[in-house]
Amino acid sequence: MENKLKRVLDQVTAEEELKNRTRKFLREERNRSGISPWRSLPRLIPAAACMVLLVVWGYWLYFVPTATISIDINPSLELELNRFDRVVGLRGYGDGEDLAQTLSVTHLDYDQAMEQIMQSQPIADLLAQDAVMTVGVIGRDNAQTARLLVSVEFHAAQQENTYCYQAHREEVEHAHELGMSYGKYYALLELETLGAEVTAEDVQNMTMGEIWDMKEQCKNHNAQSTSQDQCQTESEHQSHSGHSGENGHNGHGG
Amino acid sequence: MRSEQEVNAAIDRYADTIRRVCMLYLKNSADTEDVFQTVFLKYLLSDQVFESQEHEKAWFLRVAVNACKDLRKSFFRSRTVSLEELTDLPAQLPEDHREVLEAVLSLPRKNREVVYLHYYEGYTAPQISQILGKNASTVYTLLTRSRQMLREKLGGDEFGE
């Protein structure tokens, strides 16, 4: 029976026509593509697309900032952090622009970056003179900003006259359009809320100590006065009275 | 990429073998031609170096079996093979020969392929297991079961161990 099977199958052969058509097909394939690297291109497209997506996704994941730490003392600096709390950008405002050029904090963990900033000459000198510094954590992800704020507050506790706050990005979104750091803009909003008659330009040129004094003046003024008078900027105020704040800056009030 | 001469020589050497494999799985000449093109195109593009003629033949068998299976999985292909529909079978088969072929082709596909590889191509169960990507023990079981089924169909004990 096995022999019968062998004999039967021996008679099953490929027709010459089938072989010739196969040869012709292979010849055409060879000529069509030169069977060049392009032949495998269609198969590579999905892999390449996945690769591109992966790179874009990785880039987005790492390089898109999700939180900002605004350090304001005058100069002002902003650390842009990704979702892993790593520094992906540093921006300076006012005198901070020059300072930002001298710092190398990209890809550092935010607390290492902050330490480097605090130890930089201009900031260290100002802190030694008890200058007021504000450190704000600004972002859209409340969980991340809250986490960062806890850590920032811990560091700030070691410095005199350092104040921390947390803000949502939308609250301060116009800051950069006005050429201000988030911290300065946040202070401007606070002053406006307190009824201070102050412009963005005024705040840009003030140190945080001056702003802080002005806030205190406004608070005191609001507590004592029922009139609609507003707090005034330094230039307007100097003609009325002088006041020395906790760090020796001129205060503001109306 | 292999030379035209090399490919033509392979067609001469293995076309009949692949034709028989196609007969086990496929029911029409268009599908057979598809499998021929797939198998020899793979050979043309393959950089595989073969240690021996046997190694090369086993490669062709494996690629052909897989190409047939892939074709059968395709949505538009029929999944059954009946002897009546088989084309290009040897025309003038003696009745008893035809009976044997019918019995083999009426086996389930997984039995049919091991019977062909064992009784016609002369491969052992471990060799078949490598070609088909199955366990050797599965191949032994399939061979034993196939022998039983063929004995039931044909009577006698012509299909030995």
Short mmCIF file of C-alpha atoms in Angstrom, two decimals:
data_model
loop_
_atom_site.label_atom_id
_atom_site.label_comp_id
_atom_site.label_asym_id
_atom_site.label_seq_id
_atom_site.Cartn_x
_atom_site.Cartn_y
_atom_site.Cartn_z
CA MET A 1 0.00 0.00 0.00
CA GLU A 2 2.84 2.35 0.79
CA ASN A 3 4.27 1.57 -2.60
CA LYS A 4 0.97 2.33 -4.21
CA LEU A 5 0.91 5.68 -2.48
CA LYS A 6 4.44 6.38 -3.67
CA ARG A 7 3.56 5.41 -7.22
CA VAL A 8 0.47 7.59 -7.19
CA LEU A 9 2.25 10.59 -5.77
CA ASP A 10 5.17 10.09 -8.13
CA GLN A 11 2.74 10.86 -10.87
CA VAL A 12 1.84 14.19 -9.28
CA THR A 13 4.32 16.59 -10.82
CA ALA A 14 4.47 20.31 -11.39
CA GLU A 15 3.34 21.18 -14.88
CA GLU A 16 5.95 22.85 -17.08
CA GLU A 17 3.53 25.72 -17.59
CA LEU A 18 3.29 26.26 -13.83
CA LYS A 19 7.08 26.27 -13.51
CA ASN A 20 7.43 28.69 -16.40
CA ARG A 21 4.82 31.06 -14.97
CA THR A 22 6.65 30.97 -11.64
CA ARG A 23 9.96 31.74 -13.35
CA LYS A 24 8.32 34.62 -15.21
CA PHE A 25 6.80 35.97 -12.00
CA LEU A 26 10.17 35.87 -10.23
CA ARG A 27 11.88 37.55 -13.16
CA GLU A 28 9.29 40.35 -13.08
CA GLU A 29 9.63 40.73 -9.33
CA ARG A 30 13.38 40.93 -9.67
CA ASN A 31 13.15 43.59 -12.40
CA ARG A 32 10.28 45.53 -10.87
CA SER A 33 11.99 46.23 -7.59
CA GLY A 34 15.53 45.61 -8.55
CA ILE A 35 14.51 43.87 -5.49
CA SER A 36 15.88 46.85 -3.84
CA PRO A 37 15.59 47.94 -0.24
CA TRP A 38 12.37 49.69 -1.36
CA ARG A 39 10.73 46.32 -1.63
CA SER A 40 10.61 45.96 2.10
CA LEU A 41 9.41 49.54 2.50
CA PRO A 42 5.70 48.71 2.82
CA ARG A 43 6.52 46.32 5.64
CA LEU A 44 8.73 48.93 7.30
CA ILE A 45 6.13 51.70 7.23
CA PRO A 46 4.10 50.47 10.23
CA ALA A 47 7.29 49.86 12.20
CA ALA A 48 8.61 53.30 11.29
CA ALA A 49 5.26 54.89 12.18
CA CYS A 50 5.32 53.16 15.57
CA MET A 51 8.89 54.35 16.09
CA VAL A 52 7.96 57.94 15.24
CA LEU A 53 4.95 57.77 17.56
CA LEU A 54 7.13 56.35 20.29
CA VAL A 55 9.69 59.12 19.86
CA VAL A 56 6.99 61.83 19.77
CA TRP A 57 5.29 60.30 22.80
CA GLY A 58 8.61 60.02 24.64
CA TYR A 59 9.48 63.59 23.74
CA TRP A 60 6.06 64.80 24.88
CA LEU A 61 6.29 62.77 28.08
CA TYR A 62 9.71 64.13 29.00
CA PHE A 63 10.01 67.58 27.49
CA VAL A 64 6.54 69.06 27.83
CA PRO A 65 6.55 71.09 31.07
CA THR A 66 3.72 70.32 33.47
CA ALA A 67 4.70 72.62 36.32
CA THR A 68 6.71 75.79 36.86
CA ILE A 69 8.55 76.97 39.92
CA SER A 70 8.76 80.74 39.90
CA ILE A 71 11.53 82.11 42.11
CA ASP A 72 11.19 85.84 42.59
CA ILE A 73 13.43 88.08 44.56
CA ASN A 74 14.30 90.42 41.70
CA PRO A 75 15.85 88.89 39.70
CA SER A 76 13.12 86.42 38.75
CA LEU A 77 13.73 82.90 37.50
CA GLU A 78 11.33 80.22 36.35
CA LEU A 79 12.13 76.52 36.38
CA GLU A 80 9.99 74.50 34.00
CA LEU A 81 9.49 70.94 35.25
CA ASN A 82 8.23 67.86 33.45
CA ARG A 83 5.90 65.27 34.95
CA PHE A 84 8.94 63.56 36.48
CA ASP A 85 9.89 66.75 38.37
CA ARG A 86 12.98 67.22 36.20
CA VAL A 87 13.99 70.62 34.90
CA VAL A 88 13.33 70.95 31.18
CA GLY A 89 13.66 74.72 30.93
CA LEU A 90 14.95 77.79 32.76
CA ARG A 91 13.79 81.31 32.04
CA GLY A 92 14.98 84.57 33.51
CA TYR A 93 13.15 87.90 33.74
CA GLY A 94 14.75 91.29 34.23
CA ASP A 95 18.22 90.77 35.70
CA GLY A 96 17.34 87.10 35.83
CA GLU A 97 17.99 86.74 32.11
CA ASP A 98 21.75 87.13 32.65
CA LEU A 99 21.68 84.91 35.71
CA ALA A 100 19.83 82.17 33.78
CA GLN A 101 22.68 82.15 31.24
CA THR A 102 25.19 81.26 33.94
CA LEU A 103 23.19 78.36 35.41
CA SER A 104 23.18 74.83 34.12
CA VAL A 105 20.18 73.09 35.61
CA THR A 106 18.50 71.35 32.67
CA HIS A 107 17.62 67.68 33.39
CA LEU A 108 18.44 68.12 37.07
CA ASP A 109 15.91 67.18 39.71
CA TYR A 110 14.07 70.33 40.76
CA ASP A 111 15.50 70.41 44.29
CA GLN A 112 19.07 70.14 42.96
CA ALA A 113 18.26 72.96 40.54
CA MET A 114 16.81 75.11 43.33
CA GLU A 115 19.86 74.49 45.46
CA GLN A 116 22.10 75.63 42.60
CA ILE A 117 20.01 78.77 42.15
CA MET A 118 20.08 79.59 45.89
CA GLN A 119 23.84 79.19 45.93
CA SER A 120 24.38 81.38 42.85
CA GLN A 121 26.17 84.62 43.74
CA PRO A 122 23.45 87.24 43.15
CA ILE A 123 20.73 85.23 44.93
CA ALA A 124 23.00 84.17 47.81
CA ASP A 125 24.04 87.81 48.31
CA LEU A 126 20.44 89.04 48.36
CA LEU A 127 19.36 86.30 50.75
CA ALA A 128 22.28 87.20 53.02
CA GLN A 129 20.80 90.69 53.15
CA ASP A 130 17.42 89.24 54.22
CA ALA A 131 15.76 90.11 50.94
CA VAL A 132 12.21 88.81 50.50
CA MET A 133 11.89 85.87 48.13
CA THR A 134 8.74 84.17 46.93
CA VAL A 135 8.69 80.66 45.52
CA GLY A 136 5.55 79.74 43.65
CA VAL A 137 4.53 76.38 42.23
CA ILE A 138 2.35 76.84 39.18
CA GLY A 139 0.74 74.08 37.15
CA ARG A 140 -2.40 72.41 35.88
CA ASP A 141 -1.94 69.14 37.72
CA ASN A 142 -2.96 69.90 41.27
CA ALA A 143 -1.46 66.66 42.55
CA GLN A 144 1.98 67.54 41.15
CA THR A 145 1.89 71.17 42.29
CA ALA A 146 0.73 70.17 45.77
CA ARG A 147 3.54 67.63 46.01
CA LEU A 148 6.11 70.18 44.82
CA LEU A 149 4.80 72.81 47.20
CA VAL A 150 5.39 70.56 50.21
CA SER A 151 8.98 70.09 49.18
CA VAL A 152 9.51 73.75 48.28
CA GLU A 153 8.08 74.82 51.64
CA PHE A 154 10.47 72.49 53.38
CA HIS A 155 13.44 74.17 51.63
CA ALA A 156 11.97 77.64 52.21
CA ALA A 157 11.69 77.02 55.93
CA GLN A 158 15.47 77.19 56.07
CA GLN A 159 15.45 80.78 54.72
CA GLU A 160 14.26 83.93 56.38
CA ASN A 161 11.71 86.01 54.46
CA THR A 162 10.86 83.31 51.94
CA TYR A 163 7.21 82.79 51.13
CA CYS A 164 5.65 79.98 49.11
CA TYR A 165 2.40 79.69 47.25
CA GLN A 166 0.63 77.46 44.77
CA ALA A 167 -1.29 78.71 41.73
CA HIS A 168 -3.16 77.24 38.80
CA ARG A 169 -1.66 77.97 35.40
CA GLU A 170 -4.86 79.68 34.22
CA GLU A 171 -4.65 82.24 37.03
CA VAL A 172 -1.33 83.54 35.78
CA GLU A 173 -1.53 82.71 32.08
CA HIS A 174 -1.13 86.35 31.01
CA ALA A 175 2.14 86.83 32.91
CA HIS A 176 4.47 86.08 30.02
CA GLU A 177 2.49 88.25 27.61
CA LEU A 178 3.33 91.15 29.97
CA GLY A 179 6.98 90.10 30.12
CA MET A 180 6.69 89.09 33.77
CA SER A 181 7.43 85.96 35.69
CA TYR A 182 4.49 84.04 37.11
CA GLY A 183 5.59 85.12 40.58
CA LYS A 184 5.58 88.84 39.78
CA TYR A 185 2.25 88.54 37.98
CA TYR A 186 0.76 86.64 40.91
CA ALA A 187 1.94 89.46 43.18
CA LEU A 188 0.35 92.02 40.82
CA LEU A 189 -2.96 90.15 41.03
CA GLU A 190 -2.70 90.08 44.82
CA LEU A 191 -2.03 93.82 44.95
CA GLU A 192 -4.96 94.51 42.64
CA THR A 193 -7.20 92.38 44.83
CA LEU A 194 -6.09 94.41 47.82
CA GLY A 195 -7.06 97.57 45.93
CA ALA A 196 -3.54 98.79 45.13
CA GLU A 197 -3.30 101.28 42.32
CA VAL A 198 -0.43 99.65 40.56
CA THR A 199 0.51 98.71 37.00
CA ALA A 200 2.38 95.74 35.58
CA GLU A 201 5.27 98.03 34.72
CA ASP A 202 5.46 99.23 38.34
CA VAL A 203 5.60 95.66 39.63
CA GLN A 204 8.23 94.66 37.06
CA ASN A 205 10.64 97.20 38.50
CA MET A 206 9.96 96.43 42.17
CA THR A 207 11.80 93.95 44.32
CA MET A 208 9.73 91.32 46.08
CA GLY A 209 10.50 93.11 49.34
CA GLU A 210 8.91 96.27 47.99
CA ILE A 211 5.91 94.36 46.75
CA TRP A 212 5.60 92.59 50.07
CA ASP A 213 5.71 95.90 51.93
CA MET A 214 3.07 97.31 49.62
CA LYS A 215 0.82 94.35 50.29
CA GLU A 216 1.19 94.86 54.01
CA GLN A 217 0.42 98.58 53.63
CA CYS A 218 -2.69 97.79 51.64
CA LYS A 219 -3.86 95.25 54.18
CA ASN A 220 -3.37 97.75 56.98
CA HIS A 221 -5.02 100.46 54.96
CA ASN A 222 -8.01 98.28 54.19
CA ALA A 223 -8.34 97.32 57.82
CA GLN A 224 -8.31 100.96 58.98
CA SER A 225 -10.20 102.69 56.23
CA THR A 226 -13.74 102.30 54.95
CA SER A 227 -13.16 104.77 52.16
CA GLN A 228 -12.69 103.75 48.56
CA ASP A 229 -9.13 105.12 48.53
CA GLN A 230 -6.66 102.84 46.90
CA CYS A 231 -3.10 101.92 47.77
CA GLN A 232 -0.62 103.73 45.56
CA THR A 233 2.58 102.96 43.76
CA GLU A 234 5.90 104.01 45.19
CA SER A 235 6.18 107.19 43.07
CA GLU A 236 2.75 108.35 44.11
CA HIS A 237 3.24 107.27 47.67
CA GLN A 238 6.60 108.93 48.24
CA SER A 239 4.96 112.31 48.05
CA HIS A 240 2.69 111.32 50.96
CA SER A 241 4.70 109.32 53.42
CA GLY A 242 7.65 106.98 53.81
CA HIS A 243 7.59 103.61 55.43
CA SER A 244 10.26 101.06 56.11
CA GLY A 245 9.25 97.40 55.70
CA GLU A 246 10.74 94.39 57.38
CA ASN A 247 13.69 94.22 54.98
CA GLY A 248 14.28 97.92 54.79
CA HIS A 249 12.42 98.37 51.51
CA ASN A 250 10.17 101.31 51.01
CA GLY A 251 6.59 100.46 51.67
CA HIS A 252 3.58 101.54 49.74
CA GLY A 253 0.28 102.67 50.88
CA GLY A 254 -2.29 105.31 50.41
CA MET B 1 19.23 37.93 -3.29
CA ARG B 2 19.88 34.73 -5.19
CA SER B 3 20.81 34.57 -8.85
CA GLU B 4 18.32 33.61 -11.54
CA GLN B 5 20.29 30.43 -12.22
CA GLU B 6 20.13 29.42 -8.59
CA VAL B 7 16.38 30.00 -8.45
CA ASN B 8 15.74 28.12 -11.69
CA ALA B 9 17.73 25.16 -10.39
CA ALA B 10 15.66 25.17 -7.21
CA ILE B 11 12.45 25.23 -9.24
CA ASP B 12 13.66 22.19 -11.15
CA ARG B 13 14.59 20.40 -7.92
CA TYR B 14 11.58 21.18 -5.73
CA ALA B 15 8.62 22.07 -7.99
CA ASP B 16 7.26 18.50 -7.88
CA THR B 17 7.60 18.29 -4.11
CA ILE B 18 5.77 21.58 -3.65
CA ARG B 19 3.11 20.50 -6.12
CA ARG B 20 2.42 17.43 -3.97
CA VAL B 21 2.25 19.49 -0.80
CA CYS B 22 -0.23 21.79 -2.53
CA MET B 23 -2.33 18.80 -3.48
CA LEU B 24 -2.64 17.87 0.19
CA TYR B 25 -3.97 21.29 1.17
CA LEU B 26 -5.42 23.13 -1.79
CA LYS B 27 -8.15 22.51 -4.26
CA ASN B 28 -7.41 24.58 -7.31
CA SER B 29 -4.56 25.50 -9.57
CA ALA B 30 -4.81 29.24 -8.85
CA ASP B 31 -4.03 28.61 -5.19
CA THR B 32 -1.23 26.26 -6.19
CA GLU B 33 0.27 28.97 -8.36
CA ASP B 34 0.02 31.45 -5.46
CA VAL B 35 1.92 29.05 -3.23
CA PHE B 36 4.59 28.47 -5.89
CA GLN B 37 5.12 32.20 -6.23
CA THR B 38 5.25 32.70 -2.46
CA VAL B 39 7.68 29.86 -1.83
CA PHE B 40 10.13 30.67 -4.62
CA LEU B 41 9.98 34.42 -3.96
CA LYS B 42 10.95 33.68 -0.36
CA TYR B 43 13.80 31.55 -1.67
CA LEU B 44 14.87 34.33 -4.05
CA LEU B 45 14.97 36.87 -1.21
CA SER B 46 16.28 34.57 1.49
CA ASP B 47 19.88 34.77 2.65
CA GLN B 48 19.63 31.36 4.26
CA VAL B 49 22.70 29.19 3.75
CA PHE B 50 21.83 25.49 3.53
CA GLU B 51 24.15 22.94 5.04
CA SER B 52 23.02 20.18 2.70
CA GLN B 53 20.46 19.24 0.08
CA GLU B 54 18.35 17.63 2.84
CA HIS B 55 18.42 20.83 4.83
CA GLU B 56 17.34 22.75 1.75
CA LYS B 57 14.52 20.34 0.99
CA ALA B 58 13.24 20.50 4.57
CA TRP B 59 13.26 24.32 4.27
CA PHE B 60 11.17 24.16 1.07
CA LEU B 61 8.72 21.72 2.66
CA ARG B 62 8.31 23.89 5.74
CA VAL B 63 7.83 27.08 3.71
CA ALA B 64 5.39 25.36 1.35
CA VAL B 65 3.33 23.88 4.20
CA ASN B 66 3.17 27.28 5.89
CA ALA B 67 2.26 29.03 2.64
CA CYS B 68 -0.59 26.55 2.09
CA LYS B 69 -1.83 27.00 5.63
CA ASP B 70 -1.69 30.78 5.30
CA LEU B 71 -3.63 30.62 2.08
CA ARG B 72 -6.28 28.42 3.66
CA LYS B 73 -6.63 30.86 6.53
CA SER B 74 -7.39 33.60 4.07
CA PHE B 75 -11.01 34.71 4.24
CA PHE B 76 -11.83 34.15 0.61
CA ARG B 77 -10.43 30.65 0.38
CA SER B 78 -12.39 27.48 0.79
CA ARG B 79 -11.45 25.37 3.76
CA THR B 80 -12.26 21.98 2.41
CA VAL B 81 -10.72 19.76 -0.18
CA SER B 82 -12.66 17.08 -1.90
CA LEU B 83 -11.16 14.65 -4.29
CA GLU B 84 -13.68 15.54 -6.95
CA GLU B 85 -12.55 19.11 -6.89
CA LEU B 86 -8.87 18.33 -7.09
CA THR B 87 -7.49 19.38 -10.39
CA ASP B 88 -4.55 18.09 -12.29
CA LEU B 89 -4.52 14.70 -10.69
CA PRO B 90 -2.90 11.99 -12.75
CA ALA B 91 -5.57 11.13 -15.28
CA GLN B 92 -5.16 7.41 -15.77
CA LEU B 93 -4.78 6.03 -12.27
CA PRO B 94 -5.40 2.34 -11.72
CA GLU B 95 -8.43 1.84 -9.48
CA ASP B 96 -6.48 0.45 -6.50
CA HIS B 97 -4.00 3.33 -6.68
CA ARG B 98 -6.83 5.84 -6.77
CA GLU B 99 -8.35 4.12 -3.75
CA VAL B 100 -5.16 4.64 -1.75
CA LEU B 101 -4.94 8.28 -2.75
CA GLU B 102 -8.59 8.84 -1.89
CA ALA B 103 -8.09 7.23 1.51
CA VAL B 104 -5.10 9.45 2.27
CA LEU B 105 -6.77 12.62 1.07
CA SER B 106 -9.91 11.82 3.07
CA LEU B 107 -7.89 11.93 6.31
CA PRO B 108 -8.03 15.10 8.41
CA ARG B 109 -5.42 17.60 7.23
CA LYS B 110 -3.08 17.15 10.18
CA ASN B 111 -3.07 13.37 9.61
CA ARG B 112 -2.70 13.78 5.85
CA GLU B 113 0.46 15.89 6.17
CA VAL B 114 2.25 13.48 8.50
CA VAL B 115 1.30 10.48 6.32
CA TYR B 116 2.72 12.25 3.28
CA LEU B 117 5.92 13.31 5.00
CA HIS B 118 6.48 9.90 6.58
CA TYR B 119 5.39 7.47 3.89
CA TYR B 120 6.27 9.42 0.80
CA GLU B 121 9.13 11.72 1.79
CA GLY B 122 10.54 9.20 4.28
CA TYR B 123 10.95 11.56 7.22
CA THR B 124 11.03 10.26 10.79
CA ALA B 125 8.67 11.60 13.44
CA PRO B 126 11.31 13.92 14.99
CA GLN B 127 12.14 15.29 11.52
CA ILE B 128 8.44 15.82 10.77
CA SER B 129 8.04 17.55 14.10
CA GLN B 130 10.70 20.06 13.04
CA ILE B 131 9.16 20.67 9.63
CA LEU B 132 5.63 21.13 10.96
CA GLY B 133 6.56 22.78 14.23
CA LYS B 134 4.76 20.14 16.30
CA ASN B 135 5.93 17.97 19.20
CA ALA B 136 7.49 14.65 18.18
CA SER B 137 5.05 12.86 20.48
CA THR B 138 2.15 14.55 18.67
CA VAL B 139 3.56 13.35 15.36
CA TYR B 140 3.86 9.78 16.70
CA THR B 141 0.24 9.94 17.86
CA LEU B 142 -0.92 11.32 14.52
CA LEU B 143 0.95 8.62 12.63
CA THR B 144 -0.53 5.84 14.78
CA ARG B 145 -4.03 7.25 14.46
CA SER B 146 -3.58 7.71 10.68
CA ARG B 147 -2.49 4.10 10.27
CA GLN B 148 -5.60 2.96 12.12
CA MET B 149 -7.85 5.11 9.96
CA LEU B 150 -6.22 3.90 6.74
CA ARG B 151 -6.55 0.28 7.82
CA GLU B 152 -10.22 0.89 8.52
CA LYS B 153 -10.68 2.47 5.11
CA LEU B 154 -8.55 0.12 3.04
CA GLY B 155 -8.50 -3.02 5.13
CA GLY B 156 -5.35 -5.09 5.60
CA ASP B 157 -2.15 -3.82 7.17
CA GLU B 158 -0.25 -2.40 4.25
CA PHE B 159 0.74 0.75 6.13
CA GLY B 160 3.46 -0.52 8.41
CA GLU B 161 5.33 1.15 11.24
#
